[in-house]
Structures are given as structure tokens and as C-alpha cells.
Amino acid sequence: MKINICQLNYKTADCSYNANKIQEILDKSNDDVLNVFGELALSGSPLYSRNLYKDLYIETSKLGDALCNSRKSFIVGTPARGDENFCYNSLVFVDKGEVKALATKRNLGRFDKNFTQGNGIEVLTYNGSKIALGFLEDIENFIRRKIKVELVILCTNRLFDKDDKEEFIDSLALCARQLDSKILLVNRVGAEGSYVFSGTSLIMNEKGEVCKRLSMFDTEEAFVETDNLVIERHNPLCYEEKIYKASVLALKDYFNKNNIKKAVIGLSGGIDSAVVVVLGVAALGKENVTGILMPSEYSSEHSVSDAEKSAKNLGIEYHTIPIKDMFAASLKTMQPLFLGLQPNTAEENLQARARLMIVMAYGNKFGAAMLNTSNKSESAVGYGTLYGDDSGAISAIGDLYKTDVYRLARWINRNEEIIPMNSIDKAPSAELRYNQKDSDTLPEYDELDKILIDYIDNNKSRSELIALGYDEKTIDRVLHLFRINEWKRHQEAPAVRLSRTCFTTDFFNPIS
């Protein structure tokens, strides 16, 4: 059996765009090749509430009929409307222009809201071979049916997870051995909003040995013959490279799919903005990224020079706009209310919001979207200014703990100094008062992140954290900060989702 695995980057709700991409592949395909596209390839995903509207089904049905006119053989994912207005996440099997089978998803997932539960994996005969067709989420149900087939074709929209250590491949290999069948998996690539789909479509033999594996984060096609599979060695990307490529892809798709050409970022000279601007340039090109340096009376000399060096290393346009006068004007305006009171976070936050006003004014004037520079550690404990540095169009490192930001920075600098070494080596500071350091307010990030990872990622309770050996006062301090800042996290810039505990997509607590 000759199969073309089609790992594409679809646009959500841009059905004509998706259909054109599919048609281009069908036009160049041989008549004896089965082209396999992804889950919801015609409509894109996630659809959220878009699949509540009839026009989506009318449009995808018409486009599907047009694809059938090519008289080629293919499998394509599409929303489908059944009797009594039931709506399904479906896979359509077309053989030389004629619909031969329809598989509807049984085990609905996070992106299947408003779809009706379907029948699961379907079995059919194609070119004399008995094959199964369906969704990855339904494979366990199919195994229990104990039906012998030569090939199982599965489609999925599986999200990228930076902590995935190939356990998924091992579980799929076990399914192949249980079924004594080859398994072909097609996963989409690309990003939609915060969500990143990494690709890595593959085919494995009956022993669960991978014989072809497509790349991570890239659009790709791969031709395979199921009767002539050869085991393929795979060199996985390192942890830092996966994070880097996922983040760059997310930024690129966020801007391109929203038709935003340029980005603007506040450059502080710190590690966070230095990493984010590198990701922005990799995604959009240096000609489309502008840095704004906004020193205050509390800014150190090295912060300005580090920010300038970061911009110069990348070759981006940058501007220096001091906020001293804006801050002084704000204090004067607030003097009737602040008179006689000691300075506190109110004055510090005025500076962060003055910087936001400058960055957003530049963005509005020149058609640029703001890149947020907050990290997950700061978001967890509320160490950021709402409507200040917590703002932005998208947060490239919002799902990375501070220690991971340092790890990524060192990987970026593995061959040459792109990020100024002083930005990596110096003690982190918000520089909103004289001689301020993050450690004045928070535990050192090495200690803080260990507690946060055990609490957020590993779901350890307070008593379990104490049993792990953390200082009890530090635990209480961190957990208190975490709990009282939930309301802020609900209003932060959407983070690129890199894990199962991303604050803006997955991990939520009651606000009150």
C-alpha cells in the first residue's frame, strides 16, 4: 500500500485556505497513492464555539465535495453534521473520488466541545487490504474489539509538551504489538493562539518499531510503502531546542495567522526580555522587531548597556525613551491622594504602567503587537504589574520557570554570545527602586522553582512538600503568594503552552 503522510499547518476556520493546501497535494499525487491528512484538516482546530454554526458544516461539505472531484484517494478530517443536527468530529475516507467510509470520534477531548460522541474506529477494505480508520483517542476501544487488520490509520491533534519523554511512542508501540498491526499516525503541526502542535507523524511496524518519523515543528510530506517498511533511527531534539522551536513556531503562527507584521518589546537588559527578543527575531525576522529601552532613575548603567547590546547583537531597530518625566508627572498627579504616605508598590507599579503606555503607543502607531516578557515563576507568585509588564499580545516564556529561562538562554548562546552574558550572570531585578533585587521579595529562583514544580506540576500538598525537606516558612510564603494572585493570572497575556500546567490554558484555581 502506497501512502503519503501529510503533516500540514492548518488555519482555524479558514476552510478555503486549508482546502487549497490539500488540493495542491492531491493534484500532484499519483492515482495509486493514499494521501492521509490530519484531524479537522478542513476546518482547523481548536474550533471552540465555532462548530455551533451551520455555515461551518455547509462550507466544509462543499469543499469536501470539490476535493472528491480530483478522483484521488485520501483521508481528511472535517466536522460533519448528521441526523437530528448531531455534529461529529469525523474522518472521511475517499477512494478515487468516492466516499467509502466515515469514522466519528468516540472519546472526545479538550477541543471537541459541542461535538457529539461518535462510533469510534471503522474497519474497511482498501486495495485488497483490511484497514482501520479513526482517531488516536479511540485506539484502546479498538484494541478491546480484537479485530485483525493489516494497518490502523490514526489522526490526532496532539499538543506539544516539553516534558514528554517519548512515553507516548512507547504506549503506541504497545498498541501495535497488541493488535499485531502496523500503525500510521498523522499529527498536525503549527500553532493556534497559545497551543502548539508539534507534528512527529509516524508509521511503525507490527512490533512497534518506528519505520518513518516526520520532523517536529515543520510542515512535511513523507511517502511510505507499507509492504516495504524499514526501521529508522531517530535522533531526538534536546530539551532546550524543543522549547526554542516550539516557542518560535507559536510566535510565527500567532503573528501570521492574525495578520500582524511587526512586534515591539520592552528591553530591560534582563534575562527575560533578552530571551524573548531572540525568539521574536527568529519568528519574524530582525526587520520586524523593535526594542524600546525605558530607563528610570532606578535603572543601573549596565541594564541600559545590556539592553543595547542585546538589540545590536540581533541587528534590530531600537529606541531609548526615559520614563523619568512621565513618572514624575504621575507622582505629581497623584500627590493629593498620596500626600503623607510612604512609597510602596503603588509608586513601583506607576513605572511599569508608564512603560506599557510607551510600548503600546508605539505598537498602535506602527502596527506592532507587544511581546510579553513575564515568566512562569513570576506569574505563580504575582511578581509582576497587572496592566504593566504582565500585559502583551502573547507571552513567549509565560510557561517557562525562571530556571528554564536561564537554561534556554545558555543554549541560545552555545555557539556565540547572542544574549549578553551579563544579562545571564547578574542578579535579576525589576529596578523599580534603588538597589532592588528579586531575592528581596522572593526566595532564590533555584529554591522557588523547585517548590513551584512540586506544587504545580507534581500536585504535592503542603504536608508533602514539608516531607520533601523544604523549609516550612518558605513553603507557606510561596503558597500564600500563589493563592492570592490567581486573579492576576486570569488577566495576564496568553502564554505559549509548553506544558500541561500552563496558567492561561490548563492550570486554574478558584479566584475567590
mmCIF file with all atom_site columns, C-alpha atoms in Angstrom, residues 113-299:
data_model
loop_
_atom_site.group_PDB
_atom_site.id
_atom_site.type_symbol
_atom_site.label_atom_id
_atom_site.label_alt_id
_atom_site.label_comp_id
_atom_site.label_asym_id
_atom_site.label_entity_id
_atom_site.label_seq_id
_atom_site.pdbx_PDB_ins_code
_atom_site.Cartn_x
_atom_site.Cartn_y
_atom_site.Cartn_z
_atom_site.occupancy
_atom_site.B_iso_or_equiv
_atom_site.pdbx_formal_charge
_atom_site.auth_seq_id
_atom_site.auth_comp_id
_atom_site.auth_asym_id
_atom_site.auth_atom_id
_atom_site.pdbx_PDB_model_num
ATOM 1   C CA . LYS A 1 113 ? -16.669 20.847 22.756 1.00 0.00 ? 113 LYS A CA 1
ATOM 2   C CA . ASN A 1 114 ? -20.118 20.813 21.085 1.00 0.00 ? 114 ASN A CA 1
ATOM 3   C CA . PHE A 1 115 ? -19.350 17.630 19.121 1.00 0.00 ? 115 PHE A CA 1
ATOM 4   C CA . THR A 1 116 ? -21.487 14.529 19.620 1.00 0.00 ? 116 THR A CA 1
ATOM 5   C CA . GLN A 1 117 ? -19.920 11.248 20.701 1.00 0.00 ? 117 GLN A CA 1
ATOM 6   C CA . GLY A 1 118 ? -19.326 9.103  17.640 1.00 0.00 ? 118 GLY A CA 1
ATOM 7   C CA . ASN A 1 119 ? -18.843 5.406  16.904 1.00 0.00 ? 119 ASN A CA 1
ATOM 8   C CA . GLY A 1 120 ? -15.067 5.219  17.053 1.00 0.00 ? 120 GLY A CA 1
ATOM 9   C CA . ILE A 1 121 ? -12.687 3.444  14.700 1.00 0.00 ? 121 ILE A CA 1
ATOM 10  C CA . GLU A 1 122 ? -14.142 1.999  11.484 1.00 0.00 ? 122 GLU A CA 1
ATOM 11  C CA . VAL A 1 123 ? -12.900 -1.024 9.511  1.00 0.00 ? 123 VAL A CA 1
ATOM 12  C CA . LEU A 1 124 ? -12.868 -1.157 5.701  1.00 0.00 ? 124 LEU A CA 1
ATOM 13  C CA . THR A 1 125 ? -11.116 -2.775 2.766  1.00 0.00 ? 125 THR A CA 1
ATOM 14  C CA . TYR A 1 126 ? -8.839  -0.737 0.556  1.00 0.00 ? 126 TYR A CA 1
ATOM 15  C CA . ASN A 1 127 ? -6.914  -2.202 -2.409 1.00 0.00 ? 127 ASN A CA 1
ATOM 16  C CA . GLY A 1 128 ? -7.497  -5.689 -1.067 1.00 0.00 ? 128 GLY A CA 1
ATOM 17  C CA . SER A 1 129 ? -6.187  -4.865 2.433  1.00 0.00 ? 129 SER A CA 1
ATOM 18  C CA . LYS A 1 130 ? -8.229  -4.724 5.608  1.00 0.00 ? 130 LYS A CA 1
ATOM 19  C CA . ILE A 1 131 ? -7.513  -1.474 7.408  1.00 0.00 ? 131 ILE A CA 1
ATOM 20  C CA . ALA A 1 132 ? -8.891  0.505  10.346 1.00 0.00 ? 132 ALA A CA 1
ATOM 21  C CA . LEU A 1 133 ? -9.502  4.251  10.353 1.00 0.00 ? 133 LEU A CA 1
ATOM 22  C CA . GLY A 1 134 ? -10.106 6.542  13.287 1.00 0.00 ? 134 GLY A CA 1
ATOM 23  C CA . PHE A 1 135 ? -8.761  8.817  15.972 1.00 0.00 ? 135 PHE A CA 1
ATOM 24  C CA . LEU A 1 136 ? -5.851  8.239  18.322 1.00 0.00 ? 136 LEU A CA 1
ATOM 25  C CA . GLU A 1 137 ? -8.110  8.759  21.339 1.00 0.00 ? 137 GLU A CA 1
ATOM 26  C CA . ASP A 1 138 ? -10.191 5.706  20.315 1.00 0.00 ? 138 ASP A CA 1
ATOM 27  C CA . ILE A 1 139 ? -7.359  3.182  19.985 1.00 0.00 ? 139 ILE A CA 1
ATOM 28  C CA . GLU A 1 140 ? -7.945  1.496  23.366 1.00 0.00 ? 140 GLU A CA 1
ATOM 29  C CA . ASN A 1 141 ? -11.587 0.828  22.480 1.00 0.00 ? 141 ASN A CA 1
ATOM 30  C CA . PHE A 1 142 ? -10.496 -0.695 19.189 1.00 0.00 ? 142 PHE A CA 1
ATOM 31  C CA . ILE A 1 143 ? -7.968  -2.978 20.861 1.00 0.00 ? 143 ILE A CA 1
ATOM 32  C CA . ARG A 1 144 ? -10.744 -4.423 23.037 1.00 0.00 ? 144 ARG A CA 1
ATOM 33  C CA . ARG A 1 145 ? -12.736 -5.292 19.898 1.00 0.00 ? 145 ARG A CA 1
ATOM 34  C CA . LYS A 1 146 ? -9.962  -7.738 18.861 1.00 0.00 ? 146 LYS A CA 1
ATOM 35  C CA . ILE A 1 147 ? -10.341 -7.177 15.126 1.00 0.00 ? 147 ILE A CA 1
ATOM 36  C CA . LYS A 1 148 ? -7.399  -8.229 12.977 1.00 0.00 ? 148 LYS A CA 1
ATOM 37  C CA . VAL A 1 149 ? -6.354  -5.639 10.389 1.00 0.00 ? 149 VAL A CA 1
ATOM 38  C CA . GLU A 1 150 ? -3.200  -5.010 8.402  1.00 0.00 ? 150 GLU A CA 1
ATOM 39  C CA . LEU A 1 151 ? -2.954  -1.290 9.135  1.00 0.00 ? 151 LEU A CA 1
ATOM 40  C CA . VAL A 1 152 ? -4.505  1.145  11.622 1.00 0.00 ? 152 VAL A CA 1
ATOM 41  C CA . ILE A 1 153 ? -4.594  4.762  10.423 1.00 0.00 ? 153 ILE A CA 1
ATOM 42  C CA . LEU A 1 154 ? -4.985  7.242  13.269 1.00 0.00 ? 154 LEU A CA 1
ATOM 43  C CA . CYS A 1 155 ? -5.325  11.018 13.146 1.00 0.00 ? 155 CYS A CA 1
ATOM 44  C CA . THR A 1 156 ? -4.890  13.406 16.054 1.00 0.00 ? 156 THR A CA 1
ATOM 45  C CA . ASN A 1 157 ? -4.320  16.994 17.076 1.00 0.00 ? 157 ASN A CA 1
ATOM 46  C CA . ARG A 1 158 ? -1.888  16.206 19.864 1.00 0.00 ? 158 ARG A CA 1
ATOM 47  C CA . LEU A 1 159 ? -0.368  19.132 21.734 1.00 0.00 ? 159 LEU A CA 1
ATOM 48  C CA . PHE A 1 160 ? 3.323   19.647 22.309 1.00 0.00 ? 160 PHE A CA 1
ATOM 49  C CA . ASP A 1 161 ? 4.572   19.034 25.852 1.00 0.00 ? 161 ASP A CA 1
ATOM 50  C CA . LYS A 1 162 ? 8.152   19.979 26.753 1.00 0.00 ? 162 LYS A CA 1
ATOM 51  C CA . ASP A 1 163 ? 8.245   17.255 29.404 1.00 0.00 ? 163 ASP A CA 1
ATOM 52  C CA . ASP A 1 164 ? 7.161   14.437 27.076 1.00 0.00 ? 164 ASP A CA 1
ATOM 53  C CA . LYS A 1 165 ? 9.998   11.908 27.163 1.00 0.00 ? 165 LYS A CA 1
ATOM 54  C CA . GLU A 1 166 ? 8.833   9.538  24.412 1.00 0.00 ? 166 GLU A CA 1
ATOM 55  C CA . GLU A 1 167 ? 6.404   7.662  26.703 1.00 0.00 ? 167 GLU A CA 1
ATOM 56  C CA . PHE A 1 168 ? 3.757   8.313  24.068 1.00 0.00 ? 168 PHE A CA 1
ATOM 57  C CA . ILE A 1 169 ? 5.756   6.439  21.421 1.00 0.00 ? 169 ILE A CA 1
ATOM 58  C CA . ASP A 1 170 ? 6.219   3.538  23.828 1.00 0.00 ? 170 ASP A CA 1
ATOM 59  C CA . SER A 1 171 ? 2.473   3.347  24.510 1.00 0.00 ? 171 SER A CA 1
ATOM 60  C CA . LEU A 1 172 ? 1.677   3.433  20.786 1.00 0.00 ? 172 LEU A CA 1
ATOM 61  C CA . ALA A 1 173 ? 4.247   0.677  20.180 1.00 0.00 ? 173 ALA A CA 1
ATOM 62  C CA . LEU A 1 174 ? 2.475   -1.445 22.763 1.00 0.00 ? 174 LEU A CA 1
ATOM 63  C CA . CYS A 1 175 ? -0.798  -0.912 20.871 1.00 0.00 ? 175 CYS A CA 1
ATOM 64  C CA . ALA A 1 176 ? 0.863   -2.099 17.648 1.00 0.00 ? 176 ALA A CA 1
ATOM 65  C CA . ARG A 1 177 ? 2.060   -5.284 19.353 1.00 0.00 ? 177 ARG A CA 1
ATOM 66  C CA . GLN A 1 178 ? -1.337  -5.922 20.934 1.00 0.00 ? 178 GLN A CA 1
ATOM 67  C CA . LEU A 1 179 ? -3.050  -5.503 17.569 1.00 0.00 ? 179 LEU A CA 1
ATOM 68  C CA . ASP A 1 180 ? -0.271  -7.247 15.624 1.00 0.00 ? 180 ASP A CA 1
ATOM 69  C CA . SER A 1 181 ? -0.773  -4.446 13.129 1.00 0.00 ? 181 SER A CA 1
ATOM 70  C CA . LYS A 1 182 ? 1.110   -1.566 11.603 1.00 0.00 ? 182 LYS A CA 1
ATOM 71  C CA . ILE A 1 183 ? 0.066   1.842  12.923 1.00 0.00 ? 183 ILE A CA 1
ATOM 72  C CA . LEU A 1 184 ? 0.200   5.090  10.967 1.00 0.00 ? 184 LEU A CA 1
ATOM 73  C CA . LEU A 1 185 ? -0.297  8.286  12.971 1.00 0.00 ? 185 LEU A CA 1
ATOM 74  C CA . VAL A 1 186 ? -0.838  11.735 11.470 1.00 0.00 ? 186 VAL A CA 1
ATOM 75  C CA . ASN A 1 187 ? -0.497  14.713 13.795 1.00 0.00 ? 187 ASN A CA 1
ATOM 76  C CA . ARG A 1 188 ? -0.800  18.295 12.667 1.00 0.00 ? 188 ARG A CA 1
ATOM 77  C CA . VAL A 1 189 ? 1.928   20.894 13.021 1.00 0.00 ? 189 VAL A CA 1
ATOM 78  C CA . GLY A 1 190 ? 1.660   24.593 13.788 1.00 0.00 ? 190 GLY A CA 1
ATOM 79  C CA . ALA A 1 191 ? 0.144   26.781 16.470 1.00 0.00 ? 191 ALA A CA 1
ATOM 80  C CA . GLU A 1 192 ? -3.243  28.283 17.210 1.00 0.00 ? 192 GLU A CA 1
ATOM 81  C CA . GLY A 1 193 ? -3.165  31.017 19.828 1.00 0.00 ? 193 GLY A CA 1
ATOM 82  C CA . SER A 1 194 ? -1.373  29.544 22.835 1.00 0.00 ? 194 SER A CA 1
ATOM 83  C CA . TYR A 1 195 ? -1.457  25.964 21.576 1.00 0.00 ? 195 TYR A CA 1
ATOM 84  C CA . VAL A 1 196 ? 1.451   24.318 19.776 1.00 0.00 ? 196 VAL A CA 1
ATOM 85  C CA . PHE A 1 197 ? 1.133   21.136 17.711 1.00 0.00 ? 197 PHE A CA 1
ATOM 86  C CA . SER A 1 198 ? 4.497   19.515 17.137 1.00 0.00 ? 198 SER A CA 1
ATOM 87  C CA . GLY A 1 199 ? 3.878   17.119 14.253 1.00 0.00 ? 199 GLY A CA 1
ATOM 88  C CA . THR A 1 200 ? 6.092   13.996 14.601 1.00 0.00 ? 200 THR A CA 1
ATOM 89  C CA . SER A 1 201 ? 3.686   11.930 12.489 1.00 0.00 ? 201 SER A CA 1
ATOM 90  C CA . LEU A 1 202 ? 4.935   8.373  12.044 1.00 0.00 ? 202 LEU A CA 1
ATOM 91  C CA . ILE A 1 203 ? 4.413   4.815  10.916 1.00 0.00 ? 203 ILE A CA 1
ATOM 92  C CA . MET A 1 204 ? 5.503   1.757  12.905 1.00 0.00 ? 204 MET A CA 1
ATOM 93  C CA . ASN A 1 205 ? 5.510   -1.948 12.144 1.00 0.00 ? 205 ASN A CA 1
ATOM 94  C CA . GLU A 1 206 ? 3.682   -4.734 13.972 1.00 0.00 ? 206 GLU A CA 1
ATOM 95  C CA . LYS A 1 207 ? 6.480   -4.906 16.551 1.00 0.00 ? 207 LYS A CA 1
ATOM 96  C CA . GLY A 1 208 ? 6.093   -1.250 17.427 1.00 0.00 ? 208 GLY A CA 1
ATOM 97  C CA . GLU A 1 209 ? 9.338   -0.260 15.737 1.00 0.00 ? 209 GLU A CA 1
ATOM 98  C CA . VAL A 1 210 ? 9.249   3.200  14.151 1.00 0.00 ? 210 VAL A CA 1
ATOM 99  C CA . CYS A 1 211 ? 9.932   2.967  10.420 1.00 0.00 ? 211 CYS A CA 1
ATOM 100 C CA . LYS A 1 212 ? 9.305   6.588  9.462  1.00 0.00 ? 212 LYS A CA 1
ATOM 101 C CA . ARG A 1 213 ? 9.021   9.632  11.681 1.00 0.00 ? 213 ARG A CA 1
ATOM 102 C CA . LEU A 1 214 ? 8.384   13.129 10.417 1.00 0.00 ? 214 LEU A CA 1
ATOM 103 C CA . SER A 1 215 ? 10.109  16.113 11.961 1.00 0.00 ? 215 SER A CA 1
ATOM 104 C CA . MET A 1 216 ? 8.950   18.212 14.885 1.00 0.00 ? 216 MET A CA 1
ATOM 105 C CA . PHE A 1 217 ? 7.503   21.659 14.175 1.00 0.00 ? 217 PHE A CA 1
ATOM 106 C CA . ASP A 1 218 ? 7.861   21.516 10.360 1.00 0.00 ? 218 ASP A CA 1
ATOM 107 C CA . THR A 1 219 ? 5.373   21.040 7.556  1.00 0.00 ? 219 THR A CA 1
ATOM 108 C CA . GLU A 1 220 ? 6.348   17.839 5.772  1.00 0.00 ? 220 GLU A CA 1
ATOM 109 C CA . GLU A 1 221 ? 5.166   15.061 3.497  1.00 0.00 ? 221 GLU A CA 1
ATOM 110 C CA . ALA A 1 222 ? 6.543   11.522 3.586  1.00 0.00 ? 222 ALA A CA 1
ATOM 111 C CA . PHE A 1 223 ? 5.894   8.713  1.123  1.00 0.00 ? 223 PHE A CA 1
ATOM 112 C CA . VAL A 1 224 ? 5.846   5.163  2.557  1.00 0.00 ? 224 VAL A CA 1
ATOM 113 C CA . GLU A 1 225 ? 5.037   1.702  1.261  1.00 0.00 ? 225 GLU A CA 1
ATOM 114 C CA . THR A 1 226 ? 3.519   -0.436 3.983  1.00 0.00 ? 226 THR A CA 1
ATOM 115 C CA . ASP A 1 227 ? 4.859   -3.631 2.416  1.00 0.00 ? 227 ASP A CA 1
ATOM 116 C CA . ASN A 1 228 ? 8.406   -2.324 2.474  1.00 0.00 ? 228 ASN A CA 1
ATOM 117 C CA . LEU A 1 229 ? 8.957   -0.688 5.862  1.00 0.00 ? 229 LEU A CA 1
ATOM 118 C CA . VAL A 1 230 ? 12.489  -0.333 7.207  1.00 0.00 ? 230 VAL A CA 1
ATOM 119 C CA . ILE A 1 231 ? 13.310  0.546  10.806 1.00 0.00 ? 231 ILE A CA 1
ATOM 120 C CA . GLU A 1 232 ? 14.532  4.139  11.095 1.00 0.00 ? 232 GLU A CA 1
ATOM 121 C CA . ARG A 1 233 ? 16.852  5.572  13.704 1.00 0.00 ? 233 ARG A CA 1
ATOM 122 C CA . HIS A 1 234 ? 15.688  8.772  15.355 1.00 0.00 ? 234 HIS A CA 1
ATOM 123 C CA . ASN A 1 235 ? 17.824  11.484 16.926 1.00 0.00 ? 235 ASN A CA 1
ATOM 124 C CA . PRO A 1 236 ? 15.525  13.439 19.253 1.00 0.00 ? 236 PRO A CA 1
ATOM 125 C CA . LEU A 1 237 ? 15.903  17.145 19.805 1.00 0.00 ? 237 LEU A CA 1
ATOM 126 C CA . CYS A 1 238 ? 17.354  18.192 23.141 1.00 0.00 ? 238 CYS A CA 1
ATOM 127 C CA . TYR A 1 239 ? 15.094  19.765 25.766 1.00 0.00 ? 239 TYR A CA 1
ATOM 128 C CA . GLU A 1 240 ? 16.201  23.338 25.050 1.00 0.00 ? 240 GLU A CA 1
ATOM 129 C CA . GLU A 1 241 ? 15.888  23.009 21.281 1.00 0.00 ? 241 GLU A CA 1
ATOM 130 C CA . LYS A 1 242 ? 12.345  21.674 21.586 1.00 0.00 ? 242 LYS A CA 1
ATOM 131 C CA . ILE A 1 243 ? 11.379  24.659 23.743 1.00 0.00 ? 243 ILE A CA 1
ATOM 132 C CA . TYR A 1 244 ? 13.077  27.061 21.351 1.00 0.00 ? 244 TYR A CA 1
ATOM 133 C CA . LYS A 1 245 ? 11.436  25.654 18.220 1.00 0.00 ? 245 LYS A CA 1
ATOM 134 C CA . ALA A 1 246 ? 8.009   25.376 19.836 1.00 0.00 ? 246 ALA A CA 1
ATOM 135 C CA . SER A 1 247 ? 8.159   28.988 21.026 1.00 0.00 ? 247 SER A CA 1
ATOM 136 C CA . VAL A 1 248 ? 9.364   30.320 17.683 1.00 0.00 ? 248 VAL A CA 1
ATOM 137 C CA . LEU A 1 249 ? 6.628   28.408 15.836 1.00 0.00 ? 249 LEU A CA 1
ATOM 138 C CA . ALA A 1 250 ? 3.996   29.728 18.244 1.00 0.00 ? 250 ALA A CA 1
ATOM 139 C CA . LEU A 1 251 ? 5.085   33.336 17.753 1.00 0.00 ? 251 LEU A CA 1
ATOM 140 C CA . LYS A 1 252 ? 5.354   32.964 13.981 1.00 0.00 ? 252 LYS A CA 1
ATOM 141 C CA . ASP A 1 253 ? 1.875   31.483 13.637 1.00 0.00 ? 253 ASP A CA 1
ATOM 142 C CA . TYR A 1 254 ? 0.318   33.892 16.138 1.00 0.00 ? 254 TYR A CA 1
ATOM 143 C CA . PHE A 1 255 ? 1.503   36.890 14.135 1.00 0.00 ? 255 PHE A CA 1
ATOM 144 C CA . ASN A 1 256 ? 0.994   35.434 10.649 1.00 0.00 ? 256 ASN A CA 1
ATOM 145 C CA . LYS A 1 257 ? -2.452  33.964 11.288 1.00 0.00 ? 257 LYS A CA 1
ATOM 146 C CA . ASN A 1 258 ? -3.618  37.218 12.867 1.00 0.00 ? 258 ASN A CA 1
ATOM 147 C CA . ASN A 1 259 ? -2.068  39.219 10.003 1.00 0.00 ? 259 ASN A CA 1
ATOM 148 C CA . ILE A 1 260 ? 0.222   41.162 12.345 1.00 0.00 ? 260 ILE A CA 1
ATOM 149 C CA . LYS A 1 261 ? 3.506   42.033 10.651 1.00 0.00 ? 261 LYS A CA 1
ATOM 150 C CA . LYS A 1 262 ? 5.589   43.558 13.439 1.00 0.00 ? 262 LYS A CA 1
ATOM 151 C CA . ALA A 1 263 ? 6.402   43.103 17.115 1.00 0.00 ? 263 ALA A CA 1
ATOM 152 C CA . VAL A 1 264 ? 7.559   45.550 19.763 1.00 0.00 ? 264 VAL A CA 1
ATOM 153 C CA . ILE A 1 265 ? 9.199   44.655 23.052 1.00 0.00 ? 265 ILE A CA 1
ATOM 154 C CA . GLY A 1 266 ? 10.401  46.498 26.121 1.00 0.00 ? 266 GLY A CA 1
ATOM 155 C CA . LEU A 1 267 ? 14.094  45.732 26.601 1.00 0.00 ? 267 LEU A CA 1
ATOM 156 C CA . SER A 1 268 ? 15.212  45.977 30.214 1.00 0.00 ? 268 SER A CA 1
ATOM 157 C CA . GLY A 1 269 ? 18.649  44.393 29.966 1.00 0.00 ? 269 GLY A CA 1
ATOM 158 C CA . GLY A 1 270 ? 17.379  41.437 31.997 1.00 0.00 ? 270 GLY A CA 1
ATOM 159 C CA . ILE A 1 271 ? 17.336  37.780 31.066 1.00 0.00 ? 271 ILE A CA 1
ATOM 160 C CA . ASP A 1 272 ? 13.614  37.574 30.267 1.00 0.00 ? 272 ASP A CA 1
ATOM 161 C CA . SER A 1 273 ? 13.408  40.300 27.637 1.00 0.00 ? 273 SER A CA 1
ATOM 162 C CA . ALA A 1 274 ? 16.774  39.201 26.231 1.00 0.00 ? 274 ALA A CA 1
ATOM 163 C CA . VAL A 1 275 ? 15.429  35.687 25.598 1.00 0.00 ? 275 VAL A CA 1
ATOM 164 C CA . VAL A 1 276 ? 12.047  36.822 24.273 1.00 0.00 ? 276 VAL A CA 1
ATOM 165 C CA . VAL A 1 277 ? 13.562  39.219 21.736 1.00 0.00 ? 277 VAL A CA 1
ATOM 166 C CA . VAL A 1 278 ? 15.716  36.378 20.386 1.00 0.00 ? 278 VAL A CA 1
ATOM 167 C CA . LEU A 1 279 ? 12.585  34.255 19.933 1.00 0.00 ? 279 LEU A CA 1
ATOM 168 C CA . GLY A 1 280 ? 10.774  37.174 18.305 1.00 0.00 ? 280 GLY A CA 1
ATOM 169 C CA . VAL A 1 281 ? 13.559  37.764 15.796 1.00 0.00 ? 281 VAL A CA 1
ATOM 170 C CA . ALA A 1 282 ? 13.747  34.055 14.967 1.00 0.00 ? 282 ALA A CA 1
ATOM 171 C CA . ALA A 1 283 ? 9.992   34.026 14.326 1.00 0.00 ? 283 ALA A CA 1
ATOM 172 C CA . LEU A 1 284 ? 9.504   37.312 12.495 1.00 0.00 ? 284 LEU A CA 1
ATOM 173 C CA . GLY A 1 285 ? 12.899  38.469 11.247 1.00 0.00 ? 285 GLY A CA 1
ATOM 174 C CA . LYS A 1 286 ? 15.038  41.272 12.664 1.00 0.00 ? 286 LYS A CA 1
ATOM 175 C CA . GLU A 1 287 ? 13.440  43.832 10.360 1.00 0.00 ? 287 GLU A CA 1
ATOM 176 C CA . ASN A 1 288 ? 10.051  43.223 12.012 1.00 0.00 ? 288 ASN A CA 1
ATOM 177 C CA . VAL A 1 289 ? 11.044  43.537 15.681 1.00 0.00 ? 289 VAL A CA 1
ATOM 178 C CA . THR A 1 290 ? 11.629  46.808 17.534 1.00 0.00 ? 290 THR A CA 1
ATOM 179 C CA . GLY A 1 291 ? 13.040  47.174 21.033 1.00 0.00 ? 291 GLY A CA 1
ATOM 180 C CA . ILE A 1 292 ? 12.170  50.027 23.383 1.00 0.00 ? 292 ILE A CA 1
ATOM 181 C CA . LEU A 1 293 ? 14.587  50.853 26.215 1.00 0.00 ? 293 LEU A CA 1
ATOM 182 C CA . MET A 1 294 ? 12.829  52.771 29.003 1.00 0.00 ? 294 MET A CA 1
ATOM 183 C CA . PRO A 1 295 ? 15.291  53.548 31.788 1.00 0.00 ? 295 PRO A CA 1
ATOM 184 C CA . SER A 1 296 ? 14.176  55.208 35.001 1.00 0.00 ? 296 SER A CA 1
ATOM 185 C CA . GLU A 1 297 ? 16.105  56.941 37.749 1.00 0.00 ? 297 GLU A CA 1
ATOM 186 C CA . TYR A 1 298 ? 16.468  53.490 39.352 1.00 0.00 ? 298 TYR A CA 1
ATOM 187 C CA . SER A 1 299 ? 17.918  51.786 36.284 1.00 0.00 ? 299 SER A CA 1
#
